[in-house]
Short mmCIF file of C-alpha atoms in Angstrom, two decimals:
data_model
loop_
_atom_site.label_atom_id
_atom_site.label_comp_id
_atom_site.label_asym_id
_atom_site.label_seq_id
_atom_site.Cartn_x
_atom_site.Cartn_y
_atom_site.Cartn_z
CA MET A 107 125.79 125.18 -4.05
CA THR A 108 126.21 124.09 -0.47
CA ALA A 109 123.71 123.66 2.43
CA LEU A 110 124.76 123.53 6.20
CA VAL A 111 122.09 121.75 8.23
CA ILE A 112 122.41 122.42 12.13
CA ALA A 113 122.30 119.06 13.94
CA GLU A 114 120.33 118.49 17.03
CA HIS A 115 121.99 115.95 19.48
CA ASP A 116 122.44 114.97 22.82
CA ASN A 117 126.46 114.73 22.21
CA ALA A 118 125.87 110.88 21.78
CA ALA A 119 123.40 110.89 19.14
CA LEU A 120 121.69 112.62 16.54
CA LYS A 121 118.23 113.42 17.28
CA PRO A 122 115.41 112.15 14.85
CA ALA A 123 114.57 115.82 14.02
CA THR A 124 117.65 116.57 12.21
CA LEU A 125 116.80 114.00 9.54
CA HIS A 126 113.79 116.02 8.30
CA ALA A 127 116.06 119.22 7.76
CA VAL A 128 118.39 116.90 5.82
CA THR A 129 115.85 115.89 3.27
CA ALA A 130 114.80 119.54 2.77
CA ALA A 131 118.42 120.49 2.16
CA ALA A 132 118.90 117.60 -0.26
CA LYS A 133 116.04 118.92 -2.21
CA LEU A 134 117.58 122.06 -3.02
CA GLY A 135 119.98 120.19 -5.25
CA ALA A 136 122.96 121.15 -2.91
CA ASP A 137 125.82 119.22 -1.44
CA VAL A 138 124.64 118.80 2.19
CA HIS A 139 126.82 119.48 5.18
CA ILE A 140 125.93 119.06 8.95
CA LEU A 141 127.14 120.95 11.91
CA VAL A 142 127.81 119.06 15.00
CA ALA A 143 128.20 121.67 17.69
CA GLY A 144 128.57 120.07 21.43
CA GLN A 145 131.13 118.96 23.91
CA GLY A 146 132.51 115.25 23.51
CA CYS A 147 130.40 115.16 20.66
CA ASP A 148 132.44 112.63 18.37
CA ALA A 149 129.98 110.03 18.55
CA ALA A 150 127.03 112.39 17.30
CA GLY A 151 129.66 113.66 14.66
CA ALA A 152 130.01 109.77 13.56
CA ALA A 153 126.39 109.32 13.67
CA ALA A 154 125.82 112.24 11.40
CA ALA A 155 128.63 110.66 9.03
CA LYS A 156 126.25 107.69 8.48
CA VAL A 157 123.06 109.88 7.20
CA THR A 158 122.21 109.10 3.62
CA GLY A 159 122.96 112.34 1.33
CA VAL A 160 125.49 114.10 3.44
CA ALA A 161 128.90 114.84 1.72
CA LYS A 162 130.74 116.44 5.07
CA VAL A 163 130.11 116.90 8.69
CA LEU A 164 131.80 119.57 10.70
CA VAL A 165 132.37 118.92 14.37
CA ALA A 166 133.09 121.81 16.57
CA ASP A 167 133.88 120.30 20.17
CA SER A 168 134.18 122.69 22.74
CA ALA A 169 132.70 123.27 26.30
CA GLU A 170 130.90 126.62 25.20
CA TYR A 171 128.74 124.16 23.02
CA GLY A 172 127.92 121.54 25.49
CA HIS A 173 124.40 122.55 26.34
CA ALA A 174 123.82 124.14 22.56
CA LEU A 175 123.15 127.69 23.92
CA ALA A 176 121.98 129.73 21.19
CA GLU A 177 123.88 132.57 21.98
CA ASN A 178 127.17 130.70 21.28
CA VAL A 179 126.13 128.72 18.62
CA ALA A 180 124.77 131.19 16.30
CA PRO A 181 128.27 133.11 15.92
CA LEU A 182 129.65 130.05 15.02
CA VAL A 183 127.08 129.26 12.07
CA VAL A 184 127.18 132.80 11.03
CA GLU A 185 131.03 132.34 10.74
CA LEU A 186 130.60 129.23 8.84
CA ALA A 187 127.96 130.78 6.56
CA ARG A 188 130.18 133.72 5.68
CA SER A 189 133.55 131.71 5.15
CA TYR A 190 133.67 128.19 4.94
CA GLY A 191 135.04 126.86 1.86
CA GLN A 192 134.86 128.92 -1.25
CA GLY A 193 132.65 131.87 0.23
CA GLY A 194 130.68 130.19 2.91
CA TYR A 195 127.11 128.12 2.61
CA ASP A 196 124.23 129.37 0.14
CA HIS A 197 121.73 127.85 2.67
CA VAL A 198 121.68 127.21 6.20
CA LEU A 199 118.81 125.17 7.55
CA ALA A 200 117.52 123.89 10.79
CA THR A 201 114.54 121.66 12.01
CA ALA A 202 111.78 124.06 13.69
CA THR A 203 111.67 122.72 16.75
CA THR A 204 112.56 124.57 20.40
CA SER A 205 116.25 124.60 19.65
CA GLY A 206 115.98 125.42 15.70
CA LYS A 207 113.64 128.43 16.92
CA ASN A 208 116.34 129.84 19.17
CA ILE A 209 119.33 129.69 16.96
CA MET A 210 118.07 130.71 13.62
CA PRO A 211 116.96 133.79 14.16
CA ARG A 212 119.97 134.98 15.71
CA VAL A 213 121.95 133.86 12.75
CA ALA A 214 119.31 135.63 10.36
CA ALA A 215 119.85 138.68 12.49
CA LEU A 216 123.74 138.71 12.64
CA LEU A 217 123.85 138.15 8.98
CA ASP A 218 121.40 140.81 8.35
CA MET A 219 119.04 138.63 6.20
CA ALA A 220 115.17 137.27 6.39
CA GLN A 221 114.53 134.11 7.90
CA ILE A 222 112.18 131.74 6.09
CA SER A 223 110.30 129.82 8.71
CA GLU A 224 108.84 126.54 8.98
CA ILE A 225 108.89 125.51 5.46
CA ILE A 226 107.11 122.60 4.23
CA GLU A 227 108.13 122.43 0.43
CA VAL A 228 111.26 123.10 -1.88
CA VAL A 229 110.12 124.67 -5.27
CA SER A 230 113.58 125.66 -6.14
CA PRO A 231 116.95 126.89 -4.49
CA ASP A 232 115.36 130.48 -3.53
CA THR A 233 111.71 129.41 -3.40
CA PHE A 234 109.56 127.68 -0.64
CA VAL A 235 106.27 127.13 0.69
CA ARG A 236 105.41 127.81 3.87
CA PRO A 237 102.01 127.45 6.13
CA ILE A 238 100.42 130.85 7.47
CA TYR A 239 97.24 131.65 9.03
CA ALA A 240 97.53 128.79 11.71
CA GLY A 241 97.84 126.34 8.71
CA ASN A 242 94.82 127.64 6.89
CA ALA A 243 96.80 128.88 3.69
CA LEU A 244 99.96 128.35 2.27
CA ALA A 245 102.32 130.90 1.01
CA THR A 246 104.95 130.59 -1.94
CA VAL A 247 107.83 132.61 -0.53
CA GLN A 248 111.10 133.80 -3.05
CA SER A 249 114.23 135.14 -0.98
CA LYS A 250 116.40 137.46 -3.03
CA ASP A 251 118.99 137.43 0.14
CA ALA A 252 122.50 135.86 -0.69
CA LYS A 253 121.76 133.67 1.61
CA LYS A 254 118.60 131.56 2.91
CA ILE A 255 118.35 131.28 6.59
CA ILE A 256 115.65 128.30 6.75
CA THR A 257 113.51 126.62 9.48
CA VAL A 258 111.87 123.24 8.31
CA ARG A 259 108.60 121.94 9.49
CA ALA A 260 109.48 118.13 9.94
CA THR A 261 105.93 117.19 9.15
CA GLY A 262 106.60 118.39 5.70
CA PHE A 263 109.72 116.36 4.91
CA ASP A 264 110.36 112.41 5.55
CA PRO A 265 113.23 111.44 7.42
CA ALA A 266 116.49 110.90 5.40
CA ALA A 267 118.13 107.40 6.29
CA ALA A 268 119.92 107.23 9.45
CA GLU A 269 122.51 104.61 7.82
CA GLY A 270 124.07 104.23 4.52
CA GLY A 271 126.25 107.33 4.29
CA SER A 272 129.99 107.65 4.68
CA ALA A 273 130.48 111.32 4.66
CA ALA A 274 134.09 112.76 5.83
CA VAL A 275 134.41 114.31 9.18
CA GLU A 276 136.25 117.23 9.87
CA LYS A 277 136.85 119.39 12.77
CA THR A 278 136.06 122.90 12.99
CA SER A 279 137.45 125.21 15.69
CA ALA A 280 135.33 126.78 18.38
CA ARG A 281 134.55 130.60 18.57
CA GLY A 282 134.76 131.09 21.97
CA ASP A 283 132.05 131.57 24.86
CA GLN A 284 130.38 134.90 24.20
CA GLY A 285 129.25 135.47 27.86
CA LEU A 286 125.56 136.24 26.94
CA SER A 287 124.28 133.29 28.64
CA ARG A 288 125.16 130.37 30.73
CA TYR A 289 123.44 127.08 31.28
CA VAL A 290 122.03 126.86 34.88
CA GLY A 291 120.16 123.38 34.56
CA SER A 292 117.27 121.50 32.94
CA ALA A 293 114.00 120.36 34.77
CA LEU A 294 112.79 117.50 32.09
CA SER A 295 109.89 115.24 32.50
CA LYS A 296 110.65 111.86 32.54
CA THR A 297 108.72 109.10 30.77
CA GLU A 298 109.15 105.82 29.03
CA ARG A 299 106.63 106.48 26.17
CA PRO A 300 107.85 108.06 23.02
CA GLU A 301 108.62 111.44 22.17
CA LEU A 302 105.72 113.30 21.04
CA THR A 303 107.10 114.75 18.01
CA SER A 304 108.62 111.40 16.71
CA ALA A 305 105.65 109.03 18.02
CA ARG A 306 103.83 106.60 15.27
CA ILE A 307 100.56 107.17 17.52
CA VAL A 308 99.65 109.80 19.61
CA ILE A 309 96.44 110.10 22.10
CA SER A 310 95.67 113.67 23.29
CA GLY A 311 93.26 115.12 25.45
CA GLY A 312 91.21 118.62 25.96
CA ARG A 313 89.34 120.33 28.24
CA GLY A 314 86.58 117.75 27.99
CA MET A 315 89.29 115.43 30.33
CA GLN A 316 87.78 117.90 33.04
CA ALA A 317 90.94 117.02 35.37
CA GLY A 318 94.61 116.11 35.36
CA GLU A 319 94.16 112.54 36.94
CA ASN A 320 91.68 111.65 34.27
CA PHE A 321 94.66 111.60 31.68
CA LYS A 322 95.17 108.34 33.11
CA LEU A 323 92.65 107.17 31.11
CA LEU A 324 94.89 108.10 28.02
CA GLU A 325 97.95 106.86 29.63
CA ALA A 326 96.38 103.50 29.89
CA VAL A 327 95.53 103.25 26.35
CA ALA A 328 99.09 105.05 25.36
CA ASP A 329 100.43 102.44 27.17
CA LYS A 330 99.02 99.67 25.09
CA LEU A 331 99.73 101.00 22.12
CA GLY A 332 102.94 102.19 22.45
CA ALA A 333 101.74 105.97 22.06
CA ALA A 334 102.91 109.14 23.05
CA VAL A 335 100.42 111.47 25.17
CA GLY A 336 99.53 114.96 24.04
CA ALA A 337 97.07 117.72 25.11
CA SER A 338 95.51 120.72 23.63
CA ARG A 339 96.35 124.12 24.86
CA ALA A 340 93.11 124.30 26.88
CA ALA A 341 94.10 121.01 28.89
CA VAL A 342 97.79 122.70 29.58
CA ASP A 343 96.31 125.95 30.29
CA ALA A 344 93.76 124.26 32.80
CA GLY A 345 97.00 122.90 34.54
CA PHE A 346 95.93 119.18 33.51
CA VAL A 347 99.35 118.16 32.22
CA PRO A 348 102.58 120.10 31.70
CA ASN A 349 103.45 122.37 28.92
CA ASP A 350 105.61 119.97 27.36
CA TYR A 351 102.14 117.99 26.29
CA GLN A 352 100.83 120.84 24.19
CA VAL A 353 99.84 120.00 20.56
CA GLY A 354 99.15 122.81 18.44
CA GLN A 355 100.12 126.41 16.58
CA THR A 356 101.75 127.37 20.34
CA GLY A 357 103.18 123.90 21.05
CA LYS A 358 104.49 120.75 19.10
CA ILE A 359 103.73 120.07 15.51
CA VAL A 360 103.07 116.18 14.92
CA ALA A 361 102.15 114.17 12.04
CA PRO A 362 101.81 110.62 13.54
CA GLU A 363 100.36 107.53 11.59
CA LEU A 364 97.45 107.74 14.18
CA TYR A 365 96.07 110.73 16.26
CA ILE A 366 93.40 110.39 18.68
CA ALA A 367 91.87 113.37 19.82
CA VAL A 368 89.77 112.75 23.25
CA GLY A 369 87.78 115.66 24.46
CA ILE A 370 89.29 118.20 22.11
CA SER A 371 86.94 120.50 20.35
CA GLY A 372 89.20 121.22 17.35
CA ALA A 373 90.13 124.96 17.90
CA ILE A 374 92.54 126.06 14.45
CA GLN A 375 95.43 126.60 16.66
CA HIS A 376 95.25 122.81 17.55
CA LEU A 377 94.39 121.66 14.32
CA ALA A 378 97.44 123.65 12.82
CA GLY A 379 99.70 121.09 14.92
CA MET A 380 98.15 117.86 13.95
CA LYS A 381 96.02 118.02 10.96
CA ASP A 382 98.65 116.37 9.00
CA SER A 383 98.37 113.14 10.83
CA LYS A 384 97.93 110.14 8.45
CA VAL A 385 94.44 108.49 10.12
CA ILE A 386 92.69 111.11 13.00
CA VAL A 387 90.09 109.69 15.35
CA ALA A 388 87.87 112.01 17.39
CA ILE A 389 86.25 111.48 20.47
CA ASN A 390 83.74 114.32 21.52
CA LYS A 391 80.23 114.21 23.03
CA ASP A 392 79.50 117.53 20.90
CA GLU A 393 78.65 116.16 17.20
CA GLU A 394 79.17 119.66 16.28
CA ALA A 395 82.85 120.01 17.15
CA PRO A 396 85.20 121.08 14.71
CA ILE A 397 87.38 118.32 15.20
CA PHE A 398 84.84 116.35 13.27
CA GLN A 399 85.74 118.22 10.10
CA VAL A 400 89.19 116.57 9.89
CA ALA A 401 88.77 113.46 11.57
CA ASP A 402 88.62 110.33 9.40
CA TYR A 403 86.89 108.63 12.14
CA GLY A 404 84.35 110.03 14.80
CA ILE A 405 82.72 108.67 17.98
CA VAL A 406 79.97 110.84 19.51
CA GLY A 407 79.56 110.09 23.23
CA ASP A 408 80.98 110.09 26.68
CA LEU A 409 84.84 109.90 26.73
CA PHE A 410 84.46 108.50 30.23
CA LYS A 411 82.75 105.50 28.95
CA ILE A 412 84.07 105.11 25.32
CA VAL A 413 88.19 105.33 26.55
CA PRO A 414 87.85 102.45 28.92
CA GLU A 415 85.67 100.65 26.49
CA LEU A 416 88.76 100.91 23.92
CA ALA A 417 91.20 100.03 26.35
CA ALA A 418 89.50 96.98 27.43
CA ALA A 419 89.13 95.92 23.54
CA LEU A 420 92.75 96.36 23.17
CA ASP A 421 93.36 93.90 26.11
CA LYS A 422 91.17 91.61 24.22
CA ALA A 423 92.99 92.22 20.94
CA ARG A 424 96.32 91.43 22.57
#
Protein backbone atom coordinates (compact mmCIF):
# COMPACT_ATOMS: atom_id res chain seq x y z
CA MET A 1 0.00 0.00 0.00
CA THR A 2 1.41 3.37 -1.06
CA ALA A 3 0.19 6.94 -0.57
CA LEU A 4 1.02 9.98 -2.68
CA VAL A 5 1.11 13.45 -1.09
CA ILE A 6 0.82 16.48 -3.38
CA ALA A 7 3.41 19.00 -2.21
CA GLU A 8 2.80 22.72 -1.93
CA HIS A 9 5.93 24.74 -2.62
CA ASP A 10 7.31 27.88 -4.24
CA ASN A 11 9.81 25.92 -6.38
CA ALA A 12 12.52 26.68 -3.82
CA ALA A 13 11.11 25.26 -0.59
CA LEU A 14 8.20 23.23 0.73
CA LYS A 15 5.34 25.07 2.36
CA PRO A 16 4.58 23.94 5.93
CA ALA A 17 1.08 22.77 4.95
CA THR A 18 2.59 19.77 3.16
CA LEU A 19 3.98 18.40 6.40
CA HIS A 20 0.50 17.92 7.88
CA ALA A 21 -0.58 15.81 4.90
CA VAL A 22 2.55 13.67 5.30
CA THR A 23 1.58 12.91 8.89
CA ALA A 24 -1.91 11.88 7.78
CA ALA A 25 -0.47 9.67 5.05
CA ALA A 26 1.86 7.97 7.53
CA LYS A 27 -1.10 7.08 9.74
CA LEU A 28 -2.49 4.99 6.88
CA GLY A 29 0.33 2.52 7.42
CA ALA A 30 1.45 3.07 3.84
CA ASP A 31 4.74 3.98 2.21
CA VAL A 32 4.63 7.73 1.70
CA HIS A 33 5.70 9.37 -1.56
CA ILE A 34 5.64 13.12 -2.28
CA LEU A 35 4.98 14.67 -5.69
CA VAL A 36 6.77 17.97 -6.34
CA ALA A 37 5.44 19.45 -9.59
CA GLY A 38 6.93 22.78 -10.60
CA GLN A 39 9.47 24.60 -12.71
CA GLY A 40 13.08 24.74 -11.53
CA CYS A 41 11.88 22.90 -8.43
CA ASP A 42 14.89 20.70 -7.62
CA ALA A 43 15.43 22.58 -4.35
CA ALA A 44 11.85 21.89 -3.28
CA GLY A 45 12.34 18.25 -4.21
CA ALA A 46 15.49 18.08 -2.09
CA ALA A 47 13.61 19.63 0.84
CA ALA A 48 10.82 17.05 0.43
CA ALA A 49 13.41 14.24 0.55
CA LYS A 50 14.46 15.40 4.03
CA VAL A 51 10.94 15.08 5.51
CA THR A 52 10.78 12.32 8.09
CA GLY A 53 8.74 9.30 7.04
CA VAL A 54 8.93 9.89 3.28
CA ALA A 55 10.18 6.95 1.20
CA LYS A 56 10.36 8.60 -2.24
CA VAL A 57 10.01 12.00 -3.89
CA LEU A 58 8.78 12.33 -7.47
CA VAL A 59 9.85 15.55 -9.20
CA ALA A 60 8.01 16.76 -12.31
CA ASP A 61 9.98 19.76 -13.54
CA SER A 62 8.34 21.52 -16.48
CA ALA A 63 7.08 24.95 -17.48
CA GLU A 64 3.40 23.98 -17.30
CA TYR A 65 3.74 23.28 -13.57
CA GLY A 66 5.55 26.52 -12.76
CA HIS A 67 2.49 28.17 -11.20
CA ALA A 68 0.74 25.00 -10.00
CA LEU A 69 -2.28 25.48 -12.26
CA ALA A 70 -4.77 22.81 -11.19
CA GLU A 71 -5.81 22.09 -14.78
CA ASN A 72 -2.26 20.94 -15.54
CA VAL A 73 -1.33 19.31 -12.23
CA ALA A 74 -4.49 17.18 -11.93
CA PRO A 75 -3.87 15.04 -15.07
CA LEU A 76 -0.33 14.34 -13.84
CA VAL A 77 -1.66 13.20 -10.47
CA VAL A 78 -4.33 11.05 -12.12
CA GLU A 79 -1.81 9.25 -14.33
CA LEU A 80 0.47 8.58 -11.38
CA ALA A 81 -2.46 7.39 -9.26
CA ARG A 82 -3.48 4.95 -11.99
CA SER A 83 -0.19 3.57 -13.21
CA TYR A 84 2.87 4.44 -11.13
CA GLY A 85 4.80 1.35 -10.11
CA GLN A 86 2.61 -1.71 -9.62
CA GLY A 87 -0.94 -0.42 -9.99
CA GLY A 88 -0.56 3.21 -8.99
CA TYR A 89 -1.33 4.72 -5.60
CA ASP A 90 -3.95 3.54 -3.12
CA HIS A 91 -4.30 6.96 -1.50
CA VAL A 92 -3.73 10.47 -2.85
CA LEU A 93 -3.62 13.26 -0.30
CA ALA A 94 -3.26 17.05 -0.23
CA THR A 95 -3.71 19.57 2.53
CA ALA A 96 -7.07 21.37 2.41
CA THR A 97 -5.60 24.74 1.42
CA THR A 98 -6.69 26.86 -1.54
CA SER A 99 -4.32 24.86 -3.74
CA GLY A 100 -5.41 21.47 -2.43
CA LYS A 101 -9.09 22.33 -2.74
CA ASN A 102 -8.46 23.37 -6.35
CA ILE A 103 -6.52 20.30 -7.48
CA MET A 104 -8.10 17.38 -5.63
CA PRO A 105 -11.73 17.68 -6.82
CA ARG A 106 -10.41 17.59 -10.38
CA VAL A 107 -8.38 14.48 -9.57
CA ALA A 108 -11.44 12.80 -8.04
CA ALA A 109 -13.63 13.68 -11.02
CA LEU A 110 -11.10 12.42 -13.57
CA LEU A 111 -10.78 9.15 -11.64
CA ASP A 112 -14.59 8.97 -11.22
CA MET A 113 -14.20 8.52 -7.49
CA ALA A 114 -15.50 10.38 -4.45
CA GLN A 115 -13.32 12.86 -2.63
CA ILE A 116 -13.09 12.59 1.16
CA SER A 117 -12.74 16.18 2.32
CA GLU A 118 -10.90 17.76 5.25
CA ILE A 119 -10.25 14.67 7.34
CA ILE A 120 -9.06 15.20 10.92
CA GLU A 121 -8.46 11.55 11.84
CA VAL A 122 -7.45 8.30 10.17
CA VAL A 123 -9.38 5.36 11.64
CA SER A 124 -8.18 2.79 9.11
CA PRO A 125 -6.98 2.86 5.49
CA ASP A 126 -10.58 3.19 4.27
CA THR A 127 -12.25 4.99 7.19
CA PHE A 128 -11.82 8.61 8.20
CA VAL A 129 -13.31 11.25 10.50
CA ARG A 130 -14.23 14.67 9.12
CA PRO A 131 -16.15 17.65 10.54
CA ILE A 132 -19.60 18.55 9.20
CA TYR A 133 -22.17 21.27 9.97
CA ALA A 134 -19.48 23.95 10.46
CA GLY A 135 -17.61 21.69 12.84
CA ASN A 136 -20.57 21.09 15.14
CA ALA A 137 -20.59 17.35 14.37
CA LEU A 138 -18.09 14.75 13.26
CA ALA A 139 -18.82 12.17 10.57
CA THR A 140 -17.02 8.84 10.28
CA VAL A 141 -16.80 8.05 6.58
CA GLN A 142 -15.87 4.73 4.96
CA SER A 143 -14.87 4.71 1.31
CA LYS A 144 -15.35 1.69 -0.96
CA ASP A 145 -13.48 3.30 -3.87
CA ALA A 146 -10.35 1.55 -5.10
CA LYS A 147 -8.37 4.74 -4.58
CA LYS A 148 -8.95 7.22 -1.77
CA ILE A 149 -8.76 10.88 -2.80
CA ILE A 150 -8.32 12.87 0.39
CA THR A 151 -7.87 16.44 1.57
CA VAL A 152 -6.42 16.87 5.05
CA ARG A 153 -7.38 19.58 7.52
CA ALA A 154 -4.01 20.81 8.75
CA THR A 155 -5.24 21.51 12.27
CA GLY A 156 -6.10 17.82 12.70
CA PHE A 157 -2.54 16.52 12.30
CA ASP A 158 0.81 17.60 13.70
CA PRO A 159 3.39 18.44 11.02
CA ALA A 160 5.95 15.83 10.11
CA ALA A 161 9.55 16.75 10.92
CA ALA A 162 11.06 18.74 8.07
CA GLU A 163 14.51 17.27 8.72
CA GLY A 164 15.80 13.78 9.36
CA GLY A 165 14.60 11.92 6.28
CA SER A 166 16.66 10.67 3.34
CA ALA A 167 14.14 9.72 0.65
CA ALA A 168 15.13 8.77 -2.87
CA VAL A 169 14.44 11.44 -5.50
CA GLU A 170 13.10 10.32 -8.87
CA LYS A 171 12.31 12.39 -11.93
CA THR A 172 8.92 11.87 -13.56
CA SER A 173 7.98 13.11 -17.01
CA ALA A 174 5.57 15.99 -17.59
CA ARG A 175 2.18 15.41 -19.19
CA GLY A 176 2.05 18.59 -21.26
CA ASP A 177 0.06 21.80 -21.05
CA GLN A 178 -3.66 20.97 -21.17
CA GLY A 179 -4.47 24.36 -22.71
CA LEU A 180 -7.38 24.96 -20.33
CA SER A 181 -5.92 27.86 -18.40
CA ARG A 182 -2.90 30.15 -18.32
CA TYR A 183 -1.13 32.10 -15.63
CA VAL A 184 -1.68 35.84 -15.97
CA GLY A 185 -0.34 37.25 -12.71
CA SER A 186 -0.65 37.37 -8.95
CA ALA A 187 -1.72 40.18 -6.65
CA LEU A 188 -0.46 39.19 -3.22
CA SER A 189 -0.52 41.14 0.01
CA LYS A 190 2.95 41.68 1.47
CA THR A 191 3.61 41.53 5.20
CA GLU A 192 6.49 40.80 7.50
CA ARG A 193 4.15 39.08 9.92
CA PRO A 194 3.78 35.27 10.04
CA GLU A 195 1.44 33.57 7.58
CA LEU A 196 -1.99 33.21 9.14
CA THR A 197 -2.35 29.42 8.98
CA SER A 198 1.12 28.69 10.39
CA ALA A 199 1.39 31.44 13.04
CA ARG A 200 1.81 30.47 16.71
CA ILE A 201 -0.27 33.50 17.77
CA VAL A 202 -3.20 35.08 15.93
CA ILE A 203 -5.10 38.23 16.85
CA SER A 204 -8.34 38.75 14.91
CA GLY A 205 -10.82 41.59 14.69
CA GLY A 206 -14.50 41.57 13.92
CA ARG A 207 -17.32 43.98 13.16
CA GLY A 208 -16.71 45.57 16.55
CA MET A 209 -13.53 47.16 15.16
CA GLN A 210 -15.93 49.59 13.39
CA ALA A 211 -13.45 50.63 10.66
CA GLY A 212 -10.41 49.40 8.80
CA GLU A 213 -8.08 52.02 10.29
CA ASN A 214 -8.85 50.64 13.75
CA PHE A 215 -7.06 47.40 12.84
CA LYS A 216 -3.87 49.38 13.55
CA LEU A 217 -4.66 48.69 17.22
CA LEU A 218 -4.43 44.96 16.55
CA GLU A 219 -1.35 45.34 14.39
CA ALA A 220 0.44 47.09 17.24
CA VAL A 221 -0.24 44.11 19.52
CA ALA A 222 0.61 41.64 16.75
CA ASP A 223 4.01 43.25 16.19
CA LYS A 224 4.85 42.93 19.89
CA LEU A 225 3.79 39.27 20.02
CA GLY A 226 5.12 38.17 16.62
CA ALA A 227 1.54 37.33 15.72
CA ALA A 228 -0.50 37.15 12.53
CA VAL A 229 -3.57 39.36 12.08
CA GLY A 230 -6.90 37.83 11.09
CA ALA A 231 -10.52 38.89 10.82
CA SER A 232 -14.06 37.59 10.87
CA ARG A 233 -16.10 37.44 7.68
CA ALA A 234 -18.17 40.38 8.91
CA ALA A 235 -15.04 42.54 9.05
CA VAL A 236 -13.94 41.37 5.59
CA ASP A 237 -17.38 41.90 4.06
CA ALA A 238 -17.45 45.40 5.55
CA GLY A 239 -14.22 46.17 3.71
CA PHE A 240 -12.14 46.67 6.85
CA VAL A 241 -9.39 44.28 5.70
CA PRO A 242 -8.59 42.13 2.62
CA ASN A 243 -10.08 38.67 2.03
CA ASP A 244 -6.84 36.88 2.92
CA TYR A 245 -7.32 37.93 6.56
CA GLN A 246 -10.53 35.93 6.90
CA VAL A 247 -10.68 33.16 9.49
CA GLY A 248 -13.67 30.82 9.46
CA GLN A 249 -15.58 28.17 7.58
CA THR A 250 -15.29 30.08 4.30
CA GLY A 251 -11.87 31.50 5.14
CA LYS A 252 -8.73 30.03 6.68
CA ILE A 253 -8.73 27.32 9.33
CA VAL A 254 -6.25 28.09 12.11
CA ALA A 255 -5.21 26.40 15.35
CA PRO A 256 -2.49 28.55 16.92
CA GLU A 257 -1.18 28.26 20.46
CA LEU A 258 -2.95 31.55 21.26
CA TYR A 259 -5.96 33.08 19.49
CA ILE A 260 -7.14 36.54 20.54
CA ALA A 261 -10.62 37.46 19.26
CA VAL A 262 -11.34 41.19 19.45
CA GLY A 263 -14.81 42.55 18.74
CA ILE A 264 -15.92 39.18 17.31
CA SER A 265 -19.33 37.93 18.40
CA GLY A 266 -18.59 34.29 17.57
CA ALA A 267 -20.87 33.12 14.75
CA ILE A 268 -20.58 29.38 14.19
CA GLN A 269 -18.92 29.97 10.82
CA HIS A 270 -16.08 31.84 12.55
CA LEU A 271 -15.82 29.33 15.38
CA ALA A 272 -15.39 26.56 12.82
CA GLY A 273 -12.16 28.20 11.72
CA MET A 274 -10.48 28.75 15.11
CA LYS A 275 -12.04 26.72 17.91
CA ASP A 276 -9.19 24.18 17.84
CA SER A 277 -6.77 26.88 19.04
CA LYS A 278 -4.89 25.85 22.19
CA VAL A 279 -5.83 28.99 24.18
CA ILE A 280 -8.61 31.40 23.17
CA VAL A 281 -8.92 34.92 24.58
CA ALA A 282 -12.04 36.95 23.77
CA ILE A 283 -12.51 40.71 24.16
CA ASN A 284 -16.08 41.89 23.62
CA LYS A 285 -18.40 44.42 25.19
CA ASP A 286 -21.36 41.99 25.01
CA GLU A 287 -21.11 39.49 27.85
CA GLU A 288 -23.66 37.29 26.06
CA ALA A 289 -21.56 36.99 22.89
CA PRO A 290 -21.22 33.34 21.77
CA ILE A 291 -17.43 33.71 21.56
CA PHE A 292 -17.27 33.49 25.35
CA GLN A 293 -18.63 29.93 25.19
CA VAL A 294 -15.40 28.69 23.59
CA ALA A 295 -12.98 31.18 25.16
CA ASP A 296 -10.54 30.12 27.87
CA TYR A 297 -10.27 33.72 29.01
CA GLY A 298 -12.77 36.50 28.43
CA ILE A 299 -12.70 40.25 28.96
CA VAL A 300 -16.00 42.13 28.86
CA GLY A 301 -15.36 45.74 27.98
CA ASP A 302 -14.54 48.40 25.40
CA LEU A 303 -11.91 47.05 23.00
CA PHE A 304 -10.77 50.61 22.22
CA LYS A 305 -9.66 50.90 25.83
CA ILE A 306 -8.53 47.31 26.46
CA VAL A 307 -6.38 46.75 23.36
CA PRO A 308 -4.19 49.86 23.90
CA GLU A 309 -3.81 48.80 27.55
CA LEU A 310 -2.71 45.38 26.37
CA ALA A 311 -0.15 46.94 24.03
CA ALA A 312 1.18 49.11 26.87
CA ALA A 313 1.42 46.10 29.20
CA LEU A 314 3.37 44.16 26.57
CA ASP A 315 5.81 47.09 26.26
CA LYS A 316 6.39 47.02 30.00
CA ALA A 317 6.84 43.25 30.00
CA ARG A 318 9.54 43.60 27.32
